[in-house]
Short mmCIF file of C-alpha atoms and ligand atoms in Angstrom, two decimals:
data_model
loop_
_atom_site.label_atom_id
_atom_site.label_comp_id
_atom_site.label_asym_id
_atom_site.label_seq_id
_atom_site.Cartn_x
_atom_site.Cartn_y
_atom_site.Cartn_z
CA MET A 449 60.69 -13.54 -23.96
CA THR A 450 64.21 -12.32 -24.62
CA GLU A 451 66.75 -14.03 -26.61
CA THR A 452 70.26 -14.06 -24.69
CA ASN A 453 73.20 -14.56 -26.76
CA ARG A 454 74.16 -17.68 -24.79
CA THR A 455 73.64 -21.08 -26.17
CA ALA A 456 73.49 -24.73 -24.56
CA LYS A 457 75.40 -27.15 -26.49
CA LEU A 458 74.66 -30.79 -26.96
CA SER A 459 76.76 -33.55 -28.22
CA LEU A 460 74.85 -36.57 -29.82
CA ASP A 461 76.39 -39.22 -31.90
CA GLY A 462 79.64 -37.23 -32.33
CA LYS A 463 77.58 -34.02 -33.42
CA ASP A 464 77.36 -30.62 -31.85
CA TYR A 465 73.83 -28.73 -31.56
CA GLU A 466 73.51 -25.58 -30.41
CA LEU A 467 70.29 -24.50 -28.50
CA ALA A 468 69.07 -21.04 -28.14
CA VAL A 469 68.47 -19.84 -24.53
CA HIS A 470 65.78 -17.92 -23.56
CA LYS A 471 65.32 -15.22 -20.75
CA GLY A 472 61.83 -14.59 -18.72
CA SER A 473 61.66 -10.94 -16.88
CA ILE A 474 62.64 -12.94 -13.70
CA GLY A 475 63.40 -16.75 -13.25
CA PRO A 476 65.50 -19.15 -14.44
CA GLU A 477 66.35 -19.40 -18.34
CA VAL A 478 65.25 -21.58 -20.55
CA ILE A 479 66.82 -23.95 -23.09
CA ASP A 480 64.53 -23.87 -26.42
CA VAL A 481 64.52 -27.55 -27.34
CA SER A 482 61.50 -26.92 -29.91
CA LYS A 483 63.51 -27.78 -33.13
CA LEU A 484 65.40 -30.91 -31.31
CA TYR A 485 63.51 -33.59 -32.99
CA SER A 486 63.74 -31.84 -36.35
CA SER A 487 67.57 -31.52 -36.21
CA THR A 488 68.68 -34.57 -34.20
CA GLY A 489 65.60 -37.11 -34.36
CA ALA A 490 65.54 -37.13 -30.41
CA PHE A 491 63.10 -36.35 -28.00
CA THR A 492 63.57 -35.27 -24.33
CA LEU A 493 62.18 -37.19 -21.59
CA ASP A 494 60.73 -35.52 -18.37
CA PRO A 495 58.01 -37.20 -16.58
CA GLY A 496 56.29 -34.94 -14.08
CA PHE A 497 57.22 -32.04 -16.31
CA THR A 498 59.99 -30.96 -13.38
CA SER A 499 62.20 -29.18 -15.55
CA THR A 500 60.03 -28.19 -18.67
CA ALA A 501 58.55 -24.94 -19.08
CA SER A 502 55.46 -25.81 -21.10
CA CYS A 503 54.26 -22.33 -22.25
CA GLU A 504 55.77 -18.68 -21.77
CA SER A 505 53.19 -16.84 -19.69
CA THR A 506 52.90 -13.18 -18.45
CA ILE A 507 50.29 -14.26 -15.52
CA THR A 508 51.83 -15.51 -12.25
CA TYR A 509 55.32 -16.12 -11.16
CA ILE A 510 56.22 -18.26 -8.78
CA ASP A 511 60.09 -18.65 -6.86
CA GLY A 512 59.73 -21.72 -4.89
CA ASP A 513 63.35 -21.20 -3.28
CA ALA A 514 62.05 -18.15 -1.90
CA GLY A 515 58.71 -18.89 -1.33
CA MET A 516 57.27 -15.99 -3.44
CA LEU A 517 54.24 -15.70 -5.31
CA LEU A 518 53.14 -13.16 -7.86
CA TYR A 519 50.03 -12.42 -9.65
CA ARG A 520 51.03 -9.96 -12.71
CA GLY A 521 53.74 -8.92 -10.56
CA TYR A 522 51.91 -8.16 -7.44
CA PRO A 523 52.73 -10.09 -4.43
CA ILE A 524 50.15 -12.28 -2.78
CA ASP A 525 50.38 -11.11 0.79
CA GLU A 526 49.95 -7.65 -0.46
CA LEU A 527 46.69 -8.64 -2.53
CA ALA A 528 45.43 -10.62 0.45
CA GLU A 529 45.91 -7.98 2.84
CA HIS A 530 44.83 -4.85 0.66
CA GLY A 531 42.77 -6.52 -2.19
CA ASP A 532 39.79 -8.42 -2.82
CA PHE A 533 38.85 -11.24 -5.26
CA ILE A 534 37.01 -9.33 -7.82
CA GLU A 535 40.11 -7.12 -8.64
CA THR A 536 42.28 -9.98 -8.44
CA CYS A 537 39.96 -11.58 -11.22
CA TYR A 538 40.34 -8.20 -13.03
CA LEU A 539 44.29 -8.18 -12.69
CA LEU A 540 44.75 -11.81 -13.51
CA LEU A 541 42.25 -11.53 -16.76
CA TYR A 542 43.51 -8.19 -18.20
CA GLY A 543 47.07 -7.75 -16.58
CA ASN A 544 46.45 -4.55 -14.34
CA LEU A 545 44.65 -3.62 -11.27
CA PRO A 546 41.22 -2.01 -12.25
CA ASN A 547 40.71 1.88 -11.92
CA ALA A 548 37.57 2.60 -10.11
CA ALA A 549 35.38 2.99 -13.23
CA GLN A 550 36.60 -0.74 -14.93
CA ARG A 551 36.22 -2.20 -11.27
CA LYS A 552 32.49 -1.17 -11.23
CA GLU A 553 31.78 -2.10 -14.96
CA PHE A 554 33.59 -5.59 -14.60
CA GLU A 555 32.06 -6.44 -10.73
CA THR A 556 28.60 -5.29 -12.38
CA ALA A 557 29.04 -7.61 -15.14
CA ILE A 558 29.98 -10.31 -12.67
CA THR A 559 27.28 -9.73 -10.24
CA TYR A 560 24.47 -9.67 -13.04
CA HIS A 561 25.64 -13.20 -14.68
CA THR A 562 25.24 -14.84 -11.21
CA MET A 563 22.16 -16.81 -12.16
CA ILE A 564 22.45 -20.03 -14.03
CA HIS A 565 19.76 -20.90 -16.84
CA GLU A 566 16.64 -22.29 -15.12
CA GLN A 567 16.72 -25.75 -17.20
CA MET A 568 20.13 -26.67 -15.42
CA ASN A 569 18.60 -26.83 -12.19
CA ARG A 570 17.02 -29.97 -13.30
CA PHE A 571 20.71 -31.68 -13.76
CA PHE A 572 21.08 -31.76 -10.18
CA ALA A 573 18.49 -34.34 -10.07
CA GLY A 574 19.80 -36.55 -12.30
CA PHE A 575 22.77 -36.95 -9.63
CA ARG A 576 22.55 -39.29 -6.66
CA ARG A 577 22.26 -37.23 -3.18
CA ASP A 578 25.28 -38.95 -2.10
CA ALA A 579 27.20 -38.06 -4.88
CA HIS A 580 30.51 -35.88 -4.13
CA PRO A 581 29.94 -32.45 -5.14
CA MET A 582 33.19 -32.77 -7.26
CA ALA A 583 31.59 -35.32 -9.31
CA VAL A 584 28.52 -32.98 -9.60
CA MET A 585 30.75 -29.96 -10.29
CA VAL A 586 32.59 -31.77 -13.12
CA GLY A 587 29.10 -32.81 -14.90
CA VAL A 588 27.23 -29.36 -14.51
CA VAL A 589 30.19 -27.15 -15.35
CA GLY A 590 30.77 -29.22 -18.69
CA ALA A 591 27.04 -28.74 -19.30
CA LEU A 592 27.37 -24.94 -19.48
CA SER A 593 28.27 -25.51 -23.07
CA ALA A 594 25.12 -27.02 -23.66
CA PHE A 595 23.35 -23.62 -22.55
CA TYR A 596 25.54 -21.01 -23.55
CA HIS A 597 26.06 -21.75 -27.44
CA ASP A 598 26.59 -18.02 -27.98
CA SER A 599 30.04 -17.90 -26.29
CA THR A 600 31.61 -21.05 -27.28
CA ASP A 601 33.14 -19.72 -30.62
CA ILE A 602 36.36 -19.49 -29.39
CA ALA A 603 37.78 -17.30 -32.46
CA ASP A 604 35.78 -14.57 -31.48
CA PRO A 605 37.11 -12.42 -28.89
CA ALA A 606 33.98 -10.83 -27.93
CA GLN A 607 32.24 -14.70 -27.18
CA ARG A 608 35.52 -15.60 -25.18
CA GLU A 609 35.08 -12.46 -22.96
CA ILE A 610 31.57 -13.05 -22.18
CA ALA A 611 32.62 -17.00 -21.45
CA ALA A 612 35.13 -15.49 -19.08
CA ARG A 613 32.93 -13.51 -17.31
CA ARG A 614 30.04 -15.96 -17.22
CA MET A 615 32.11 -18.52 -15.65
CA ILE A 616 33.88 -16.57 -13.09
CA ALA A 617 29.82 -15.22 -12.39
CA LYS A 618 28.13 -18.73 -12.66
CA ILE A 619 30.36 -21.27 -11.22
CA PRO A 620 30.01 -20.39 -7.71
CA THR A 621 26.40 -20.85 -8.30
CA ILE A 622 27.06 -24.11 -9.58
CA ALA A 623 29.27 -24.74 -6.33
CA ALA A 624 26.59 -23.52 -3.68
CA MET A 625 23.91 -25.53 -5.60
CA ALA A 626 26.17 -28.58 -5.26
CA PHE A 627 26.59 -28.38 -1.69
CA LYS A 628 22.43 -27.68 -1.20
CA TYR A 629 21.68 -30.75 -3.29
CA HIS A 630 24.32 -32.66 -1.32
CA ILE A 631 22.82 -31.73 1.91
CA GLY A 632 19.18 -31.83 0.88
CA GLN A 633 18.27 -28.25 1.40
CA PRO A 634 16.50 -26.20 -1.33
CA PHE A 635 18.67 -24.04 -3.78
CA VAL A 636 19.14 -20.11 -2.73
CA TYR A 637 19.26 -17.84 -5.72
CA PRO A 638 22.06 -15.25 -5.91
CA ARG A 639 21.76 -11.68 -4.85
CA ASN A 640 23.00 -8.76 -6.74
CA ASP A 641 23.39 -6.31 -3.93
CA LEU A 642 26.19 -8.58 -2.04
CA ASP A 643 29.96 -8.51 -2.88
CA PHE A 644 31.28 -11.83 -4.42
CA ALA A 645 32.25 -13.55 -1.50
CA SER A 646 29.01 -12.67 0.76
CA ASN A 647 26.82 -13.83 -1.78
CA PHE A 648 28.44 -17.56 -2.32
CA LEU A 649 28.09 -17.56 1.65
CA ARG A 650 24.63 -16.81 1.45
CA MET A 651 23.88 -19.18 -1.44
CA CYS A 652 25.65 -21.93 0.67
CA PHE A 653 24.05 -21.08 4.17
CA ALA A 654 20.98 -19.50 3.75
CA VAL A 655 17.46 -21.04 4.21
CA PRO A 656 14.03 -19.87 3.18
CA CYS A 657 12.68 -20.30 6.99
CA GLU A 658 14.98 -17.45 8.27
CA ASP A 659 17.04 -14.45 7.74
CA TYR A 660 20.56 -14.64 6.92
CA LYS A 661 23.16 -12.12 7.92
CA VAL A 662 26.63 -12.40 6.22
CA ASN A 663 29.12 -11.94 8.76
CA PRO A 664 31.77 -9.68 7.29
CA VAL A 665 34.73 -11.29 9.22
CA LEU A 666 33.85 -14.32 7.65
CA ALA A 667 32.89 -13.17 4.16
CA ARG A 668 36.77 -11.14 4.26
CA ALA A 669 38.13 -14.73 5.19
CA MET A 670 36.23 -16.55 2.20
CA ASP A 671 37.24 -13.92 -0.10
CA ARG A 672 40.92 -13.97 0.76
CA ILE A 673 40.84 -17.86 0.68
CA PHE A 674 39.71 -17.31 -3.10
CA ILE A 675 42.40 -15.01 -3.84
CA LEU A 676 45.07 -17.34 -2.59
CA HIS A 677 43.77 -19.87 -4.51
CA ALA A 678 43.00 -17.97 -7.86
CA ASP A 679 46.12 -19.02 -9.78
CA HIS A 680 49.14 -20.84 -9.61
CA GLU A 681 51.17 -20.78 -12.84
CA GLN A 682 50.89 -24.13 -14.73
CA ASN A 683 50.04 -26.73 -12.32
CA ALA A 684 48.19 -29.73 -13.15
CA SER A 685 44.82 -28.57 -13.51
CA THR A 686 46.01 -25.22 -15.59
CA SER A 687 48.16 -27.31 -17.67
CA THR A 688 44.80 -29.48 -18.18
CA VAL A 689 42.76 -26.79 -18.95
CA ARG A 690 45.45 -25.33 -21.53
CA LEU A 691 46.08 -28.89 -23.12
CA ALA A 692 42.28 -29.18 -23.65
CA GLY A 693 42.00 -25.62 -24.98
CA SER A 694 44.93 -26.21 -27.48
CA SER A 695 42.68 -28.41 -29.73
CA GLY A 696 40.09 -25.63 -29.80
CA ALA A 697 37.74 -27.11 -27.07
CA ASN A 698 35.08 -24.65 -25.81
CA PRO A 699 36.46 -23.03 -22.58
CA PHE A 700 33.30 -24.42 -20.67
CA ALA A 701 34.65 -27.72 -21.51
CA CYS A 702 38.15 -27.03 -20.66
CA VAL A 703 37.16 -25.71 -16.97
CA ALA A 704 35.53 -28.86 -16.50
CA ALA A 705 38.50 -30.61 -17.62
CA GLY A 706 40.55 -28.51 -14.98
CA ILE A 707 37.90 -29.07 -12.32
CA ALA A 708 38.37 -33.19 -12.92
CA CYS A 709 42.20 -32.94 -12.68
CA LEU A 710 41.83 -30.68 -9.46
CA TRP A 711 39.63 -33.29 -7.50
CA GLY A 712 43.02 -35.29 -7.25
CA PRO A 713 44.41 -35.60 -3.54
CA ALA A 714 47.96 -34.69 -4.61
CA HIS A 715 46.43 -31.56 -5.91
CA GLY A 716 43.33 -29.75 -5.06
CA GLY A 717 42.02 -32.84 -3.01
CA ALA A 718 44.44 -32.00 -0.53
CA ASN A 719 42.86 -30.04 1.59
CA GLU A 720 40.20 -32.79 2.18
CA ALA A 721 42.85 -34.85 2.69
CA ALA A 722 44.70 -33.04 5.34
CA LEU A 723 41.68 -32.57 7.26
CA GLU A 724 40.91 -35.88 7.08
CA MET A 725 44.50 -36.72 8.15
CA LEU A 726 44.33 -34.07 11.24
CA ASN A 727 41.06 -36.11 12.76
CA GLU A 728 42.60 -39.65 12.11
CA ILE A 729 45.55 -38.04 14.25
CA GLY A 730 43.09 -36.55 16.81
CA THR A 731 45.38 -35.91 19.74
CA VAL A 732 48.64 -34.42 20.25
CA ASP A 733 50.06 -37.49 21.74
CA ARG A 734 49.74 -39.73 18.38
CA ILE A 735 51.89 -37.02 16.36
CA PRO A 736 54.91 -39.28 16.29
CA GLU A 737 53.37 -42.09 15.14
CA PHE A 738 51.97 -40.25 12.10
CA ILE A 739 55.46 -38.54 11.48
CA ASP A 740 57.11 -42.03 11.70
CA ARG A 741 54.70 -43.28 9.38
CA ALA A 742 55.52 -40.22 7.11
CA LYS A 743 59.10 -41.16 7.01
CA ASP A 744 58.80 -44.75 6.61
CA ARG A 745 59.78 -45.64 2.76
CA ASN A 746 57.14 -48.88 2.90
CA ASP A 747 54.43 -46.80 3.86
CA PRO A 748 52.34 -44.90 1.46
CA PHE A 749 51.35 -42.48 4.19
CA ARG A 750 52.16 -38.83 3.49
CA LEU A 751 51.67 -35.54 5.70
CA MET A 752 48.84 -34.25 3.89
CA GLY A 753 49.21 -30.42 3.41
CA PHE A 754 53.05 -30.93 3.55
CA GLY A 755 55.47 -30.62 0.28
CA HIS A 756 54.74 -29.08 -2.88
CA ARG A 757 56.50 -29.62 -6.23
CA VAL A 758 57.62 -25.96 -6.71
CA TYR A 759 57.90 -24.48 -3.05
CA LYS A 760 61.05 -25.36 -1.39
CA ASN A 761 60.41 -23.24 1.44
CA TYR A 762 57.32 -22.13 3.39
CA ASP A 763 54.25 -21.85 0.81
CA PRO A 764 53.42 -17.86 0.94
CA ARG A 765 49.88 -18.70 0.75
CA ALA A 766 49.93 -21.14 3.92
CA LYS A 767 51.11 -18.20 6.17
CA ILE A 768 48.34 -15.80 5.24
CA MET A 769 46.06 -19.13 5.59
CA GLN A 770 47.25 -19.35 8.88
CA LYS A 771 46.32 -15.88 9.88
CA THR A 772 43.05 -16.24 8.57
CA ALA A 773 42.26 -19.39 10.25
CA HIS A 774 42.99 -17.83 13.73
CA GLU A 775 40.85 -14.66 12.63
CA VAL A 776 38.13 -16.84 11.87
CA LEU A 777 38.28 -18.98 15.01
CA ASP A 778 38.45 -15.65 17.08
CA GLU A 779 35.42 -14.44 15.69
CA LEU A 780 33.37 -17.87 16.04
CA GLY A 781 34.84 -17.69 19.60
CA ILE A 782 36.37 -21.53 18.73
CA THR A 783 39.38 -21.18 21.75
CA ASP A 784 39.71 -24.56 21.86
CA ASP A 785 39.71 -26.34 18.20
CA PRO A 786 41.57 -29.78 19.24
CA LEU A 787 42.25 -29.91 15.44
CA LEU A 788 44.18 -26.59 15.27
CA ASP A 789 46.24 -28.08 18.61
CA VAL A 790 47.15 -30.84 16.52
CA ALA A 791 47.92 -28.99 13.45
CA ARG A 792 49.92 -26.38 15.64
CA GLU A 793 52.29 -29.20 16.96
CA LEU A 794 52.39 -31.18 13.92
CA GLU A 795 53.32 -28.09 12.06
CA LYS A 796 56.41 -27.65 14.85
CA ILE A 797 57.57 -31.03 14.95
CA ALA A 798 57.93 -31.50 11.45
CA LEU A 799 59.67 -28.16 10.78
CA GLU A 800 62.32 -29.34 13.36
CA ASP A 801 62.60 -32.93 11.94
CA PRO A 802 65.60 -33.54 9.71
CA TYR A 803 63.67 -35.91 7.39
CA PHE A 804 61.22 -32.73 6.40
CA ILE A 805 64.08 -30.43 6.74
CA GLU A 806 66.18 -32.05 4.10
CA LYS A 807 63.57 -32.90 1.62
CA LYS A 808 62.24 -29.21 1.96
CA LEU A 809 59.03 -30.23 3.06
CA TYR A 810 57.21 -27.17 4.47
CA PRO A 811 53.47 -26.80 5.06
CA ASN A 812 51.33 -25.99 1.92
CA ILE A 813 48.34 -23.80 1.46
CA ASP A 814 45.97 -26.74 2.18
CA PHE A 815 47.38 -27.17 5.66
CA TYR A 816 45.77 -24.43 7.33
CA SER A 817 42.63 -23.87 4.81
CA GLY A 818 41.14 -27.23 5.81
CA ILE A 819 40.79 -25.82 9.31
CA THR A 820 39.37 -22.50 8.14
CA LEU A 821 36.95 -23.80 5.83
CA ARG A 822 35.30 -26.42 8.56
CA ALA A 823 35.24 -23.13 11.08
CA LEU A 824 33.18 -21.56 7.93
CA GLY A 825 30.44 -24.33 8.09
CA PHE A 826 31.59 -26.48 5.10
CA PRO A 827 31.85 -30.17 4.96
CA THR A 828 35.24 -31.43 3.88
CA SER A 829 33.44 -32.80 0.42
CA MET A 830 33.05 -29.21 -0.39
CA PHE A 831 36.74 -28.07 -0.04
CA THR A 832 38.04 -28.70 -3.18
CA VAL A 833 34.56 -27.37 -4.78
CA LEU A 834 36.06 -24.29 -2.89
CA PHE A 835 39.02 -24.21 -4.61
CA SER A 836 37.74 -24.89 -7.91
CA VAL A 837 35.40 -21.57 -7.79
CA ALA A 838 38.70 -19.51 -6.90
CA ARG A 839 40.89 -21.34 -9.76
CA THR A 840 38.22 -20.72 -12.45
CA VAL A 841 39.43 -17.40 -13.17
CA GLY A 842 43.11 -18.58 -13.07
CA TRP A 843 42.13 -21.26 -15.61
CA ILE A 844 40.44 -18.88 -17.96
CA ALA A 845 42.85 -16.37 -17.45
CA GLN A 846 45.56 -18.87 -18.79
CA TRP A 847 43.21 -19.95 -21.53
CA LYS A 848 42.53 -16.77 -22.80
CA GLU A 849 46.40 -16.05 -22.84
CA MET A 850 46.87 -19.48 -24.62
CA ILE A 851 44.29 -18.64 -27.65
CA GLU A 852 45.51 -15.10 -27.86
CA ASP A 853 48.98 -16.38 -28.37
CA PRO A 854 49.71 -16.13 -32.23
CA THR A 855 52.23 -19.14 -32.13
CA GLN A 856 49.66 -21.52 -30.26
CA ARG A 857 49.43 -25.28 -31.52
CA ILE A 858 47.52 -28.25 -30.12
CA GLY A 859 49.71 -29.58 -27.41
CA ARG A 860 50.87 -33.00 -28.18
CA PRO A 861 53.69 -34.59 -26.24
CA ARG A 862 55.69 -37.54 -27.44
CA GLN A 863 57.00 -40.46 -25.58
CA LEU A 864 59.41 -43.15 -24.88
CA TYR A 865 58.18 -46.18 -25.90
CA THR A 866 59.29 -49.22 -24.45
CA GLY A 867 56.16 -51.85 -25.34
CA PRO A 868 56.50 -54.61 -27.55
CA THR A 869 58.07 -54.10 -31.21
CA GLU A 870 55.80 -55.08 -34.29
CA ARG A 871 54.52 -58.53 -34.23
CA GLY A 872 51.92 -60.48 -36.37
CA TYR A 873 48.36 -60.78 -35.45
CA VAL A 874 47.63 -64.48 -34.25
CA PRO A 875 44.40 -66.07 -34.36
CA VAL A 876 42.64 -66.76 -31.03
CA THR A 877 43.00 -70.82 -31.63
CA GLU A 878 46.42 -70.36 -32.10
CA ARG A 879 47.26 -68.63 -28.96
CA LYS A 880 49.19 -70.07 -26.32
CA ASP A 881 47.84 -70.34 -22.42
CA ASP A 882 50.16 -68.32 -20.23
N1 CMC B 1137 54.93 -36.48 3.59
C1 CMC B 1137 55.86 -37.27 3.79
N2 CMC B 1137 56.94 -37.46 2.52
C2 CMC B 1137 56.94 -36.69 1.74
C3 CMC B 1137 55.38 -35.70 1.51
C4 CMC B 1137 54.60 -35.69 2.59
N3 CMC B 1137 53.52 -35.16 2.29
N4 CMC B 1137 56.02 -34.99 0.42
C5 CMC B 1137 56.92 -35.59 -0.42
N5 CMC B 1137 57.47 -36.16 0.78
C6 CMC B 1137 58.88 -37.05 -0.01
C7 CMC B 1137 58.67 -38.31 -0.80
O1 CMC B 1137 58.60 -39.61 -0.40
C8 CMC B 1137 60.19 -38.42 -1.64
O2 CMC B 1137 60.80 -38.86 -0.81
P1 CMC B 1137 62.13 -39.73 -1.31
O3 CMC B 1137 62.97 -38.95 -2.13
O4 CMC B 1137 62.81 -40.18 -0.16
O5 CMC B 1137 61.32 -40.63 -2.15
C9 CMC B 1137 60.27 -36.69 -1.35
O6 CMC B 1137 59.66 -36.32 -0.63
C10 CMC B 1137 59.85 -35.88 -2.95
O7 CMC B 1137 58.46 -36.30 -3.05
P2 CMC B 1137 57.78 -36.33 -4.70
O8 CMC B 1137 56.70 -37.16 -4.36
O9 CMC B 1137 59.14 -36.94 -5.42
O10 CMC B 1137 57.65 -34.66 -4.62
P3 CMC B 1137 56.71 -34.22 -5.54
O11 CMC B 1137 57.07 -32.89 -6.12
O12 CMC B 1137 56.43 -35.19 -6.88
O13 CMC B 1137 55.37 -34.04 -5.13
C11 CMC B 1137 53.39 -33.25 -3.66
C12 CMC B 1137 54.90 -32.67 -4.57
C13 CMC B 1137 52.83 -32.13 -3.31
C14 CMC B 1137 52.81 -34.38 -4.52
C15 CMC B 1137 53.73 -34.08 -2.34
O14 CMC B 1137 54.90 -33.32 -1.57
C16 CMC B 1137 52.46 -34.37 -1.55
O15 CMC B 1137 52.08 -35.55 -1.94
N6 CMC B 1137 52.13 -33.78 -0.79
C17 CMC B 1137 51.02 -34.23 0.10
C18 CMC B 1137 49.78 -33.69 -0.91
C19 CMC B 1137 49.75 -32.02 -0.30
O16 CMC B 1137 49.65 -31.79 0.41
N7 CMC B 1137 49.23 -31.65 -1.74
C20 CMC B 1137 48.93 -30.46 -1.94
C21 CMC B 1137 50.02 -29.71 -3.00
S1 CMC B 1137 49.39 -27.74 -2.90
C22 CMC B 1137 48.13 -27.71 -3.37
C23 CMC B 1137 47.96 -27.64 -4.81
O17 CMC B 1137 48.93 -26.97 -5.53
O18 CMC B 1137 47.35 -28.37 -5.59
#
C-alpha cells in the first residue's frame, strides 16, 4: 500500500476531518477510515460491504467493469489455457509460478498427503446416507483439527505450511468420500501416480469391481474448473475464513467455516441452483415466462447463474467455462443436450433484454459449470462440494496472508443499533399481554 498525498475531507458537526487516501498497485483508491471512530465518535455503515475494503491483499485482483480476474497478476484465461491446478495452487500460496524443482517438490508433497487418517472413515457412518454432501463436508473438514494436532499451532510457520498442504491434499479425498457415501458405494483410496484432477475423478467414479481409466479430456476439464474457482478475492466465504482466522482459530476450523458460507445459494450453491433452474425451464419455449418472472419485482425468482456483486460485465470465468462445457460434451458425444439449448437461448435473450442490460446482469461462472459437471457425471448435490475443493487453496492463501500480516487484529465490526433503549426488567407476573 502506498500513501498518496491526497486526503478526503469529512465535515461533521462543523468540524473538518482529513482522511488519508491509499493507493494499491491497481484498482480504486481507498479512504482510510480506521481512525474515524477515535477521532469523530462515529462509525461508517456499509451493509453487504459494497464500499468497504476489509483488508490489504496481494493475491487476487478483480476489475468487475472490465471483466478481469488476475491471480498474482496472471490473467485467469492464460492460467486456464496454459497452466494447471497444481501450479495455480503454488502461485496463490507463494506469489509466483514455480520453477521445475519447486513444482516437483510441491506436487510430490500434495500427492503424498492425500490419504486421511483411517479413523476418519468412521466419521462418515455417523451421517445419514441422504445427508447433503456439503453438510458432510462442513463436519468432516472441521474434524481435521481433531486429527492433525501437530499442525494447528498458528504461531508456528512450519505448522501453518503443513496445515496448508494437508488441506489442499486431503479435502479432495474427503469430498470424494462424501460423494461415495452419498451414493452408497465403497470409498476409493487416492492413487499417487495420478495428477490432482485425475486422482479426484478416480476417487469419485472408480468402483472395486472394474478398472477405471481416466479420460484425459475430462481430467483437463476438471482441472480447469478447479483453476477457475481457486480464488476470488474477498468474497463471502473467504471473508468468513479470514474473520474466523482473525480470532486465532486453527486453519482447519476456519476452512470448515468457509465451506459453511459457500453452501448458500447466493454464493457457491448457485451452480446447483442454476442447473435446477435450467431443468425447471426444460424447453426453449418456456424461457420468456422465466425471464418475465426474473423481472417481476413481486416475484422472488432470479435467473440463477446471472449477475454478480463485482462483475458488471461478462464474468471472464464464464467464457472459459462455456468453452470447457463444449469440450466435455463433444468428448462424450453429447450432441443434443436440451439443457445446453435452454442455456444458450436463455443467455442470448437475457443479453438482449433491457432489464438485464441496464442492471448489468451477465452470465457468471455458475451458468455453464453445472452443465459441465453434470456431463462429467456429478449429481447437482456435488456441485458446491467441487467448488469447495477448488476454493480451499484460495481460502488458505488468504488465511496465511492474514496471519503473516504484522498489523493483523481480530475482525470486529460495529453496528448501527436501532433496538430498544435501556429499560428495566419486569417480572413475568407483571408483564402485560400483547
Ligand atoms: N435475476 C434477476 N434479477 C437480478 C439478478 C438475477 N440473477 N441478480 C440481480 N438482480 C437484480 C436485483 O433484483 C436488483 O434489482 P433492483 O435494483 O430492481 O432491486 C439488482 O439486480 C441488483 O441486485 P442485488 O441483489 O442488489 O445485487 P447483489 O450484488 O447484492 O447480488 C448476486 C449479486 C450474485 C447475489 C445476484 O446477482 C444473484 O442473486 N444472482 C443469482 C445467484 C447467482 O448466480 N450467484 C452466483 C454468483 S457467482 C459465484 C460466486 O461468486 O459464488
